[in-house]
PDB file of C-alpha atoms and ligand atoms in Angstrom:
ATOM      1  CA  MET C 216     -75.675  -9.572 146.971  1.00 74.00           C
ATOM      2  CA  LYS C 217     -72.609  -8.216 145.238  1.00 89.00           C
ATOM      3  CA  GLU C 218     -73.136  -7.803 141.536  1.00 93.00           C
ATOM      4  CA  PRO C 219     -70.163  -8.612 139.279  1.00 95.00           C
ATOM      5  CA  VAL C 220     -69.579  -5.854 136.729  1.00 97.00           C
ATOM      6  CA  VAL C 221     -66.139  -6.604 135.313  1.00 97.00           C
ATOM      7  CA  VAL C 222     -65.181 -10.244 134.885  1.00 96.00           C
ATOM      8  CA  LEU C 223     -61.889 -11.359 133.354  1.00 96.00           C
ATOM      9  CA  ARG C 224     -61.477 -15.066 132.683  1.00 95.00           C
ATOM     10  CA  ASN C 225     -58.066 -16.459 131.780  1.00 95.00           C
ATOM     11  CA  VAL C 226     -57.079 -13.438 129.727  1.00 96.00           C
ATOM     12  CA  TRP C 227     -53.857 -13.548 127.737  1.00 97.00           C
ATOM     13  CA  LYS C 228     -52.457 -10.639 125.738  1.00 97.00           C
ATOM     14  CA  THR C 229     -49.315 -10.588 123.619  1.00 96.00           C
ATOM     15  CA  TYR C 230     -47.682  -8.044 121.326  1.00 94.00           C
ATOM     16  CA  ARG C 231     -45.323  -8.676 118.436  1.00 91.00           C
ATOM     17  CA  GLU C 232     -42.071  -6.861 118.957  1.00 88.00           C
ATOM     18  CA  GLY C 233     -39.194  -7.033 116.480  1.00 90.00           C
ATOM     19  CA  GLY C 234     -40.322 -10.397 115.113  1.00 91.00           C
ATOM     20  CA  ARG C 235     -40.903 -12.035 118.481  1.00 94.00           C
ATOM     21  CA  THR C 236     -43.979 -12.407 120.648  1.00 93.00           C
ATOM     22  CA  VAL C 237     -43.948 -10.682 124.036  1.00 93.00           C
ATOM     23  CA  ILE C 238     -46.468 -11.829 126.631  1.00 95.00           C
ATOM     24  CA  ILE C 239     -48.002  -8.812 128.370  1.00 95.00           C
ATOM     25  CA  LEU C 240     -50.866 -10.360 130.404  1.00 96.00           C
ATOM     26  CA  LYS C 241     -50.576 -13.932 131.645  1.00 95.00           C
ATOM     27  CA  ASN C 242     -53.783 -15.773 132.393  1.00 94.00           C
ATOM     28  CA  VAL C 243     -55.425 -12.878 134.220  1.00 95.00           C
ATOM     29  CA  SER C 244     -58.693 -13.642 136.043  1.00 94.00           C
ATOM     30  CA  THR C 245     -60.620 -11.399 138.408  1.00 94.00           C
ATOM     31  CA  THR C 246     -64.107 -10.227 139.322  1.00 95.00           C
ATOM     32  CA  ILE C 247     -64.875  -6.616 140.209  1.00 96.00           C
ATOM     33  CA  TYR C 248     -68.254  -5.614 141.620  1.00 96.00           C
ATOM     34  CA  ARG C 249     -70.780  -2.794 141.211  1.00 96.00           C
ATOM     35  CA  LYS C 250     -69.712   0.382 143.050  1.00 95.00           C
ATOM     36  CA  GLU C 251     -66.363  -1.080 143.984  1.00 96.00           C
ATOM     37  CA  ILE C 252     -63.235   1.060 143.782  1.00 96.00           C
ATOM     38  CA  VAL C 253     -60.301  -1.129 142.882  1.00 96.00           C
ATOM     39  CA  GLY C 254     -56.673  -0.105 142.620  1.00 96.00           C
ATOM     40  CA  VAL C 255     -54.300  -1.998 140.357  1.00 96.00           C
ATOM     41  CA  HIS C 256     -50.748  -1.312 141.357  1.00 95.00           C
ATOM     42  CA  GLY C 257     -47.641  -2.285 139.447  1.00 93.00           C
ATOM     43  CA  PRO C 258     -44.365  -0.990 138.071  1.00 92.00           C
ATOM     44  CA  SER C 259     -44.012   0.704 134.713  1.00 91.00           C
ATOM     45  CA  GLY C 260     -44.341  -1.803 131.879  1.00 92.00           C
ATOM     46  CA  ALA C 261     -46.308  -4.289 134.019  1.00 93.00           C
ATOM     47  CA  GLY C 262     -49.275  -4.237 131.644  1.00 95.00           C
ATOM     48  CA  LYS C 263     -51.603  -1.889 133.554  1.00 96.00           C
ATOM     49  CA  THR C 264     -52.626   0.250 130.594  1.00 97.00           C
ATOM     50  CA  THR C 265     -53.089  -2.874 128.472  1.00 97.00           C
ATOM     51  CA  LEU C 266     -55.401  -4.300 131.145  1.00 97.00           C
ATOM     52  CA  LEU C 267     -57.563  -1.153 131.150  1.00 98.00           C
ATOM     53  CA  LYS C 268     -57.694  -1.068 127.348  1.00 97.00           C
ATOM     54  CA  LEU C 269     -58.971  -4.647 127.283  1.00 98.00           C
ATOM     55  CA  ILE C 270     -61.750  -3.753 129.736  1.00 98.00           C
ATOM     56  CA  ALA C 271     -62.516  -0.613 127.687  1.00 97.00           C
ATOM     57  CA  GLY C 272     -62.800  -2.660 124.503  1.00 96.00           C
ATOM     58  CA  LEU C 273     -59.914  -0.701 122.970  1.00 96.00           C
ATOM     59  CA  GLU C 274     -57.838  -3.889 122.645  1.00 96.00           C
ATOM     60  CA  ARG C 275     -58.860  -7.488 122.253  1.00 97.00           C
ATOM     61  CA  PRO C 276     -57.395 -10.411 124.220  1.00 97.00           C
ATOM     62  CA  ASP C 277     -55.517 -13.221 122.426  1.00 97.00           C
ATOM     63  CA  ARG C 278     -57.298 -15.707 124.666  1.00 97.00           C
ATOM     64  CA  GLY C 279     -59.855 -15.530 127.456  1.00 97.00           C
ATOM     65  CA  GLU C 280     -62.980 -13.528 128.118  1.00 97.00           C
ATOM     66  CA  VAL C 281     -63.691  -9.964 129.153  1.00 97.00           C
ATOM     67  CA  ILE C 282     -67.240  -9.368 130.380  1.00 97.00           C
ATOM     68  CA  VAL C 283     -68.349  -5.816 131.210  1.00 97.00           C
ATOM     69  CA  ASP C 284     -71.765  -5.169 132.714  1.00 96.00           C
ATOM     70  CA  GLY C 285     -73.086  -8.374 131.173  1.00 95.00           C
ATOM     71  CA  TYR C 286     -71.571  -7.849 127.715  1.00 97.00           C
ATOM     72  CA  ASN C 287     -69.044 -10.451 126.616  1.00 97.00           C
ATOM     73  CA  LEU C 288     -66.719  -8.206 124.611  1.00 97.00           C
ATOM     74  CA  ASN C 289     -65.500 -11.181 122.532  1.00 96.00           C
ATOM     75  CA  MET C 290     -68.977 -11.427 121.036  1.00 96.00           C
ATOM     76  CA  LEU C 291     -69.004  -7.820 119.822  1.00 97.00           C
ATOM     77  CA  ASP C 292     -67.726  -6.487 116.497  1.00 96.00           C
ATOM     78  CA  ASP C 293     -65.936  -3.131 116.291  1.00 95.00           C
ATOM     79  CA  LEU C 294     -69.205  -1.233 116.111  1.00 93.00           C
ATOM     80  CA  GLY C 295     -70.468  -3.066 119.184  1.00 94.00           C
ATOM     81  CA  LEU C 296     -67.284  -2.202 121.067  1.00 95.00           C
ATOM     82  CA  ALA C 297     -67.665   1.462 120.068  1.00 91.00           C
ATOM     83  CA  MET C 298     -71.209   1.371 121.480  1.00 90.00           C
ATOM     84  CA  ILE C 299     -69.905  -0.119 124.751  1.00 92.00           C
ATOM     85  CA  ARG C 300     -67.306   2.630 125.025  1.00 89.00           C
ATOM     86  CA  ASN C 301     -69.984   5.240 124.770  1.00 79.00           C
ATOM     87  CA  THR C 302     -72.386   3.797 127.281  1.00 87.00           C
ATOM     88  CA  VAL C 303     -71.074   1.077 129.587  1.00 95.00           C
ATOM     89  CA  VAL C 304     -67.435   1.886 130.126  1.00 97.00           C
ATOM     90  CA  ALA C 305     -65.321   5.044 130.029  1.00 96.00           C
ATOM     91  CA  TYR C 306     -61.533   5.110 129.848  1.00 96.00           C
ATOM     92  CA  ILE C 307     -59.561   8.117 131.069  1.00 96.00           C
ATOM     93  CA  PRO C 308     -56.071   7.994 129.553  1.00 95.00           C
ATOM     94  CA  GLN C 309     -53.026   8.986 131.587  1.00 94.00           C
ATOM     95  CA  ASP C 310     -52.512  12.150 129.530  1.00 93.00           C
ATOM     96  CA  TYR C 311     -56.285  12.903 129.882  1.00 94.00           C
ATOM     97  CA  GLY C 312     -56.783  12.721 126.105  1.00 94.00           C
ATOM     98  CA  LEU C 313     -58.383  16.170 125.913  1.00 97.00           C
ATOM     99  CA  ILE C 314     -58.533  17.992 122.590  1.00 97.00           C
ATOM    100  CA  THR C 315     -56.498  21.130 123.217  1.00 96.00           C
ATOM    101  CA  ASP C 316     -58.200  23.259 120.545  1.00 96.00           C
ATOM    102  CA  PHE C 317     -61.660  22.504 121.922  1.00 98.00           C
ATOM    103  CA  THR C 318     -63.163  24.275 124.915  1.00 98.00           C
ATOM    104  CA  VAL C 319     -63.960  22.354 128.090  1.00 98.00           C
ATOM    105  CA  TRP C 320     -67.627  22.339 127.034  1.00 98.00           C
ATOM    106  CA  GLU C 321     -66.774  20.927 123.580  1.00 98.00           C
ATOM    107  CA  ASN C 322     -64.521  18.245 125.064  1.00 98.00           C
ATOM    108  CA  VAL C 323     -67.303  17.052 127.342  1.00 98.00           C
ATOM    109  CA  GLU C 324     -69.762  17.200 124.442  1.00 97.00           C
ATOM    110  CA  LEU C 325     -67.738  14.833 122.254  1.00 95.00           C
ATOM    111  CA  PRO C 326     -68.932  11.455 123.603  1.00 94.00           C
ATOM    112  CA  LEU C 327     -72.534  12.694 123.413  1.00 94.00           C
ATOM    113  CA  LEU C 328     -72.084  13.752 119.773  1.00 94.00           C
ATOM    114  CA  ILE C 329     -70.636  10.338 118.967  1.00 89.00           C
ATOM    115  CA  ALA C 330     -73.578   8.693 120.747  1.00 88.00           C
ATOM    116  CA  GLY C 331     -76.000  10.771 118.628  1.00 91.00           C
ATOM    117  CA  VAL C 332     -77.619  12.550 121.589  1.00 94.00           C
ATOM    118  CA  ASP C 333     -79.726  15.522 120.428  1.00 96.00           C
ATOM    119  CA  LYS C 334     -78.745  19.125 121.154  1.00 97.00           C
ATOM    120  CA  GLY C 335     -81.122  19.904 124.009  1.00 97.00           C
ATOM    121  CA  GLU C 336     -80.255  16.713 125.861  1.00 97.00           C
ATOM    122  CA  ARG C 337     -76.540  17.281 125.228  1.00 97.00           C
ATOM    123  CA  GLU C 338     -76.664  20.753 126.737  1.00 98.00           C
ATOM    124  CA  LYS C 339     -78.451  19.501 129.826  1.00 97.00           C
ATOM    125  CA  LYS C 340     -75.984  16.668 130.379  1.00 97.00           C
ATOM    126  CA  ILE C 341     -72.878  18.790 129.776  1.00 98.00           C
ATOM    127  CA  TYR C 342     -74.171  21.460 132.158  1.00 98.00           C
ATOM    128  CA  GLU C 343     -74.846  18.855 134.854  1.00 97.00           C
ATOM    129  CA  ALA C 344     -71.444  17.181 134.429  1.00 96.00           C
ATOM    130  CA  LEU C 345     -69.557  20.505 134.584  1.00 97.00           C
ATOM    131  CA  GLU C 346     -71.603  21.681 137.544  1.00 97.00           C
ATOM    132  CA  TYR C 347     -70.939  18.413 139.374  1.00 96.00           C
ATOM    133  CA  MET C 348     -67.200  18.768 138.744  1.00 95.00           C
ATOM    134  CA  GLY C 349     -67.169  22.461 139.734  1.00 95.00           C
ATOM    135  CA  LEU C 350     -66.077  23.462 136.250  1.00 97.00           C
ATOM    136  CA  LEU C 351     -68.907  25.689 135.040  1.00 97.00           C
ATOM    137  CA  ASP C 352     -66.725  28.795 135.181  1.00 97.00           C
ATOM    138  CA  LYS C 353     -64.183  27.052 132.918  1.00 98.00           C
ATOM    139  CA  ALA C 354     -66.710  25.877 130.321  1.00 98.00           C
ATOM    140  CA  HIS C 355     -65.493  28.178 127.562  1.00 98.00           C
ATOM    141  CA  VAL C 356     -61.747  28.029 128.010  1.00 98.00           C
ATOM    142  CA  THR C 357     -59.419  25.507 126.387  1.00 98.00           C
ATOM    143  CA  PRO C 358     -57.533  22.903 128.459  1.00 97.00           C
ATOM    144  CA  ARG C 359     -54.276  24.805 127.867  1.00 96.00           C
ATOM    145  CA  LYS C 360     -55.467  27.435 130.352  1.00 96.00           C
ATOM    146  CA  LEU C 361     -56.213  24.870 133.082  1.00 96.00           C
ATOM    147  CA  SER C 362     -54.142  23.378 135.893  1.00 93.00           C
ATOM    148  CA  GLY C 363     -53.376  19.646 135.970  1.00 91.00           C
ATOM    149  CA  GLY C 364     -56.095  19.034 138.556  1.00 91.00           C
ATOM    150  CA  GLU C 365     -58.664  20.930 136.484  1.00 94.00           C
ATOM    151  CA  ARG C 366     -57.716  18.987 133.341  1.00 95.00           C
ATOM    152  CA  GLN C 367     -58.190  15.746 135.234  1.00 93.00           C
ATOM    153  CA  ARG C 368     -61.634  16.953 136.331  1.00 95.00           C
ATOM    154  CA  VAL C 369     -62.552  17.764 132.725  1.00 97.00           C
ATOM    155  CA  ALA C 370     -61.460  14.253 131.745  1.00 96.00           C
ATOM    156  CA  ILE C 371     -63.642  12.799 134.508  1.00 96.00           C
ATOM    157  CA  ALA C 372     -66.577  15.011 133.430  1.00 96.00           C
ATOM    158  CA  ARG C 373     -66.185  13.796 129.846  1.00 97.00           C
ATOM    159  CA  ALA C 374     -66.097  10.194 131.067  1.00 96.00           C
ATOM    160  CA  LEU C 375     -69.146  10.655 133.298  1.00 95.00           C
ATOM    161  CA  VAL C 376     -71.362  12.465 130.831  1.00 96.00           C
ATOM    162  CA  THR C 377     -72.547   9.170 129.335  1.00 94.00           C
ATOM    163  CA  THR C 378     -73.161   7.716 132.842  1.00 94.00           C
ATOM    164  CA  PRO C 379     -71.010   4.598 132.395  1.00 96.00           C
ATOM    165  CA  SER C 380     -71.156   1.624 134.778  1.00 97.00           C
ATOM    166  CA  VAL C 381     -67.389   1.396 134.824  1.00 98.00           C
ATOM    167  CA  LEU C 382     -64.841   4.196 134.994  1.00 97.00           C
ATOM    168  CA  LEU C 383     -61.252   3.292 134.141  1.00 98.00           C
ATOM    169  CA  ALA C 384     -58.633   5.765 135.325  1.00 97.00           C
ATOM    170  CA  ASP C 385     -55.100   5.288 133.997  1.00 97.00           C
ATOM    171  CA  GLU C 386     -52.584   6.749 136.472  1.00 95.00           C
ATOM    172  CA  PRO C 387     -55.033   9.547 137.366  1.00 93.00           C
ATOM    173  CA  THR C 388     -52.618  11.173 139.778  1.00 91.00           C
ATOM    174  CA  ALA C 389     -49.341  10.699 137.895  1.00 89.00           C
ATOM    175  CA  ASN C 390     -49.183  14.340 136.808  1.00 87.00           C
ATOM    176  CA  LEU C 391     -50.417  15.846 140.089  1.00 89.00           C
ATOM    177  CA  ASP C 392     -48.880  16.782 143.407  1.00 90.00           C
ATOM    178  CA  TRP C 393     -50.019  14.750 146.406  1.00 91.00           C
ATOM    179  CA  GLU C 394     -52.612  17.276 147.593  1.00 91.00           C
ATOM    180  CA  ASN C 395     -54.326  17.251 144.194  1.00 90.00           C
ATOM    181  CA  ALA C 396     -53.926  13.477 143.948  1.00 91.00           C
ATOM    182  CA  VAL C 397     -55.927  13.099 147.174  1.00 92.00           C
ATOM    183  CA  LYS C 398     -58.610  15.430 145.789  1.00 91.00           C
ATOM    184  CA  VAL C 399     -58.940  13.241 142.689  1.00 92.00           C
ATOM    185  CA  ALA C 400     -59.179  10.081 144.825  1.00 93.00           C
ATOM    186  CA  ASP C 401     -61.838  11.804 146.921  1.00 93.00           C
ATOM    187  CA  LEU C 402     -63.739  12.812 143.794  1.00 93.00           C
ATOM    188  CA  LEU C 403     -63.681   9.284 142.364  1.00 94.00           C
ATOM    189  CA  HIS C 404     -65.232   8.045 145.627  1.00 94.00           C
ATOM    190  CA  GLN C 405     -67.908  10.702 145.376  1.00 95.00           C
ATOM    191  CA  VAL C 406     -68.642   9.690 141.772  1.00 95.00           C
ATOM    192  CA  SER C 407     -68.831   6.024 142.720  1.00 95.00           C
ATOM    193  CA  SER C 408     -71.316   6.614 145.517  1.00 95.00           C
ATOM    194  CA  ASP C 409     -73.421   9.194 143.637  1.00 96.00           C
ATOM    195  CA  PHE C 410     -73.747   7.224 140.390  1.00 95.00           C
ATOM    196  CA  ASP C 411     -73.160   3.582 141.511  1.00 95.00           C
ATOM    197  CA  THR C 412     -70.051   3.552 139.331  1.00 97.00           C
ATOM    198  CA  THR C 413     -67.391   0.864 139.516  1.00 97.00           C
ATOM    199  CA  VAL C 414     -63.991   2.556 139.420  1.00 97.00           C
ATOM    200  CA  ILE C 415     -60.727   0.889 138.452  1.00 98.00           C
ATOM    201  CA  ILE C 416     -57.638   2.972 139.105  1.00 97.00           C
ATOM    202  CA  VAL C 417     -54.248   1.834 137.868  1.00 96.00           C
ATOM    203  CA  THR C 418     -51.271   3.422 139.517  1.00 93.00           C
ATOM    204  CA  HIS C 419     -47.583   2.973 140.211  1.00 89.00           C
ATOM    205  CA  ASP C 420     -47.989   5.083 143.368  1.00 88.00           C
ATOM    206  CA  PRO C 421     -48.580   2.758 146.352  1.00 88.00           C
ATOM    207  CA  ARG C 422     -49.882   5.678 148.475  1.00 89.00           C
ATOM    208  CA  LEU C 423     -53.001   5.810 146.339  1.00 90.00           C
ATOM    209  CA  LEU C 424     -53.935   2.282 147.470  1.00 91.00           C
ATOM    210  CA  GLU C 425     -55.047   3.710 150.839  1.00 91.00           C
ATOM    211  CA  TYR C 426     -57.913   5.296 148.944  1.00 92.00           C
ATOM    212  CA  VAL C 427     -59.413   2.199 147.310  1.00 94.00           C
ATOM    213  CA  ASP C 428     -61.755  -0.547 148.558  1.00 93.00           C
ATOM    214  CA  ARG C 429     -59.534  -3.336 147.305  1.00 93.00           C
ATOM    215  CA  SER C 430     -56.158  -3.445 145.685  1.00 94.00           C
ATOM    216  CA  MET C 431     -54.430  -5.815 143.322  1.00 95.00           C
ATOM    217  CA  ASN C 432     -50.876  -6.160 142.132  1.00 94.00           C
ATOM    218  CA  LEU C 433     -49.871  -6.531 138.521  1.00 94.00           C
ATOM    219  CA  ILE C 434     -46.293  -7.623 138.096  1.00 90.00           C
ATOM    220  CA  ASP C 435     -44.910  -8.953 134.829  1.00 88.00           C
ATOM    221  CA  GLY C 436     -48.412  -9.576 133.541  1.00 92.00           C
ATOM    222  CA  VAL C 437     -49.573 -11.611 136.545  1.00 93.00           C
ATOM    223  CA  LEU C 438     -52.493 -10.150 138.529  1.00 93.00           C
ATOM    224  CA  LYS C 439     -52.792 -10.875 142.253  1.00 89.00           C
ATOM    225  CA  ASP C 440     -55.469  -9.755 144.671  1.00 78.00           C
ATOM    226  CA  LYS C 441     -53.861  -8.290 147.770  1.00 63.00           C
ATOM    227  CA  GLU C 442     -55.300  -9.150 151.141  1.00 49.00           C
ATOM    228  CA  GLY C 443     -56.167  -6.990 154.062  1.00 36.00           C
ATOM    229  CA  VAL C 444     -56.564  -3.654 152.363  1.00 37.00           C
ATOM    230  CA  THR C 445     -59.918  -2.173 153.238  1.00 35.00           C
ATOM    231  CA  TYR C 446     -61.063   1.335 152.564  1.00 36.00           C
ATOM    232  CA  GLU C 447     -62.118   2.964 155.833  1.00 36.00           C
ATOM    233  CA  GLY C 448     -62.517   6.576 154.813  1.00 33.00           C
ATOM    234  CA  LEU C 449     -60.129   9.073 153.379  1.00 34.00           C
ATOM    235  CA  LYS C 450     -56.870   9.537 155.231  1.00 31.00           C
ATOM    236  CA  ARG C 451     -55.281  12.897 154.780  1.00 28.00           C
TER     237      ARG C 451
HETATM  238  N1  ADP E 249     -49.368  -1.588 121.027  1.00 75.53           N
HETATM  239  C1  ADP E 249     -48.273  -2.187 121.535  1.00 75.53           C
HETATM  240  N2  ADP E 249     -47.403  -2.860 120.758  1.00 75.53           N
HETATM  241  C2  ADP E 249     -46.315  -3.463 121.275  1.00 75.53           C
HETATM  242  N3  ADP E 249     -46.006  -3.463 122.577  1.00 75.53           N
HETATM  243  C3  ADP E 249     -46.822  -2.806 123.411  1.00 75.53           C
HETATM  244  C4  ADP E 249     -48.001  -2.132 122.953  1.00 75.53           C
HETATM  245  N4  ADP E 249     -48.633  -1.570 124.028  1.00 75.53           N
HETATM  246  C5  ADP E 249     -47.863  -1.890 125.091  1.00 75.53           C
HETATM  247  N5  ADP E 249     -46.790  -2.625 124.725  1.00 75.53           N
HETATM  248  C6  ADP E 249     -45.775  -3.151 125.668  1.00 75.53           C
HETATM  249  O1  ADP E 249     -46.450  -3.875 126.660  1.00 75.53           O
HETATM  250  C7  ADP E 249     -45.815  -3.710 127.933  1.00 75.53           C
HETATM  251  C8  ADP E 249     -46.857  -3.249 128.944  1.00 75.53           C
HETATM  252  O2  ADP E 249     -47.302  -1.957 128.576  1.00 75.53           O
HETATM  253  P1  ADP E 249     -48.400  -1.161 129.396  1.00 75.53           P
HETATM  254  O3  ADP E 249     -49.654  -1.949 129.449  1.00 75.53           O
HETATM  255  O4  ADP E 249     -48.457   0.182 128.791  1.00 75.53           O
HETATM  256  O5  ADP E 249     -47.728  -1.126 130.843  1.00 75.53           O
HETATM  257  P2  ADP E 249     -47.951  -0.114 132.064  1.00 75.53           P
HETATM  258  O6  ADP E 249     -49.166   0.686 131.788  1.00 75.53           O
HETATM  259  O7  ADP E 249     -48.067  -0.993 133.281  1.00 75.53           O
HETATM  260  O8  ADP E 249     -46.715   0.731 132.130  1.00 75.53           O
HETATM  261  C9  ADP E 249     -44.689  -2.725 127.711  1.00 75.53           C
HETATM  262  O9  ADP E 249     -43.492  -3.457 127.616  1.00 75.53           O
HETATM  263  C10 ADP E 249     -45.035  -2.076 126.399  1.00 75.53           C
HETATM  264  O10 ADP E 249     -43.871  -1.686 125.707  1.00 75.53           O
HETATM  265 MG1   MG E 250     -49.507   2.689 131.624  1.00 75.53          MG
END
């Protein structure tokens, strides 16, 4: 049976802008399952990043529920949400969010330090994550010396090092050419099948939707499941 991992129930999100309230997400409901790779497609400003931040526990909804791997995020205080971000869910920002003065190794170490993992265990996990991503030879350089594709792989390694149930990728291919974009899509599939990870990719590039199990549209804050899009293997 399919196991629900991300459940949104009637989620509303607004921001205050210049004294008025702007509705960003309008009554969004969806269920996403274990190991599923879902693409959320929509134009710039549609609310895609906001949606990911709600699932990551980086923002809170005005109304409605966000449930991630059995945790109702509404029930958690800020400390609880920080714990979730370090264990259950990992968010990869569009700009990768790497610390440019840190080496690749140190960037990947950060979530483990925050989680209080001891040194020996940290070293083992960082080594494994970098090896998996083919980045061992870059361990001691800073992200400045890396290509866009390599930076994205460091960001994925940093997200994976805590073995989250859910990986949230914000426009993972926006800064890459198409060949590297396909490699990232391929890699996210590999991650999903190797670690049973649910992957949610938001993108404004419709081509990327050929590489997901299921796609949804987000337009003006309204989320719609699209029909008839089934992942049948990578098309190059
Ligand atoms: N912290 C914020 N405060 C006010 N408005 C915001 C904030 N974050 C996003 N917005 C607005 O919400 C809308 C949706 O933003 P976002 O979720 O980033 O869209 P997308 O990722 O689809 O481009 C935009 O109009 C944006 O300006
Ligand atoms: Mg965005």
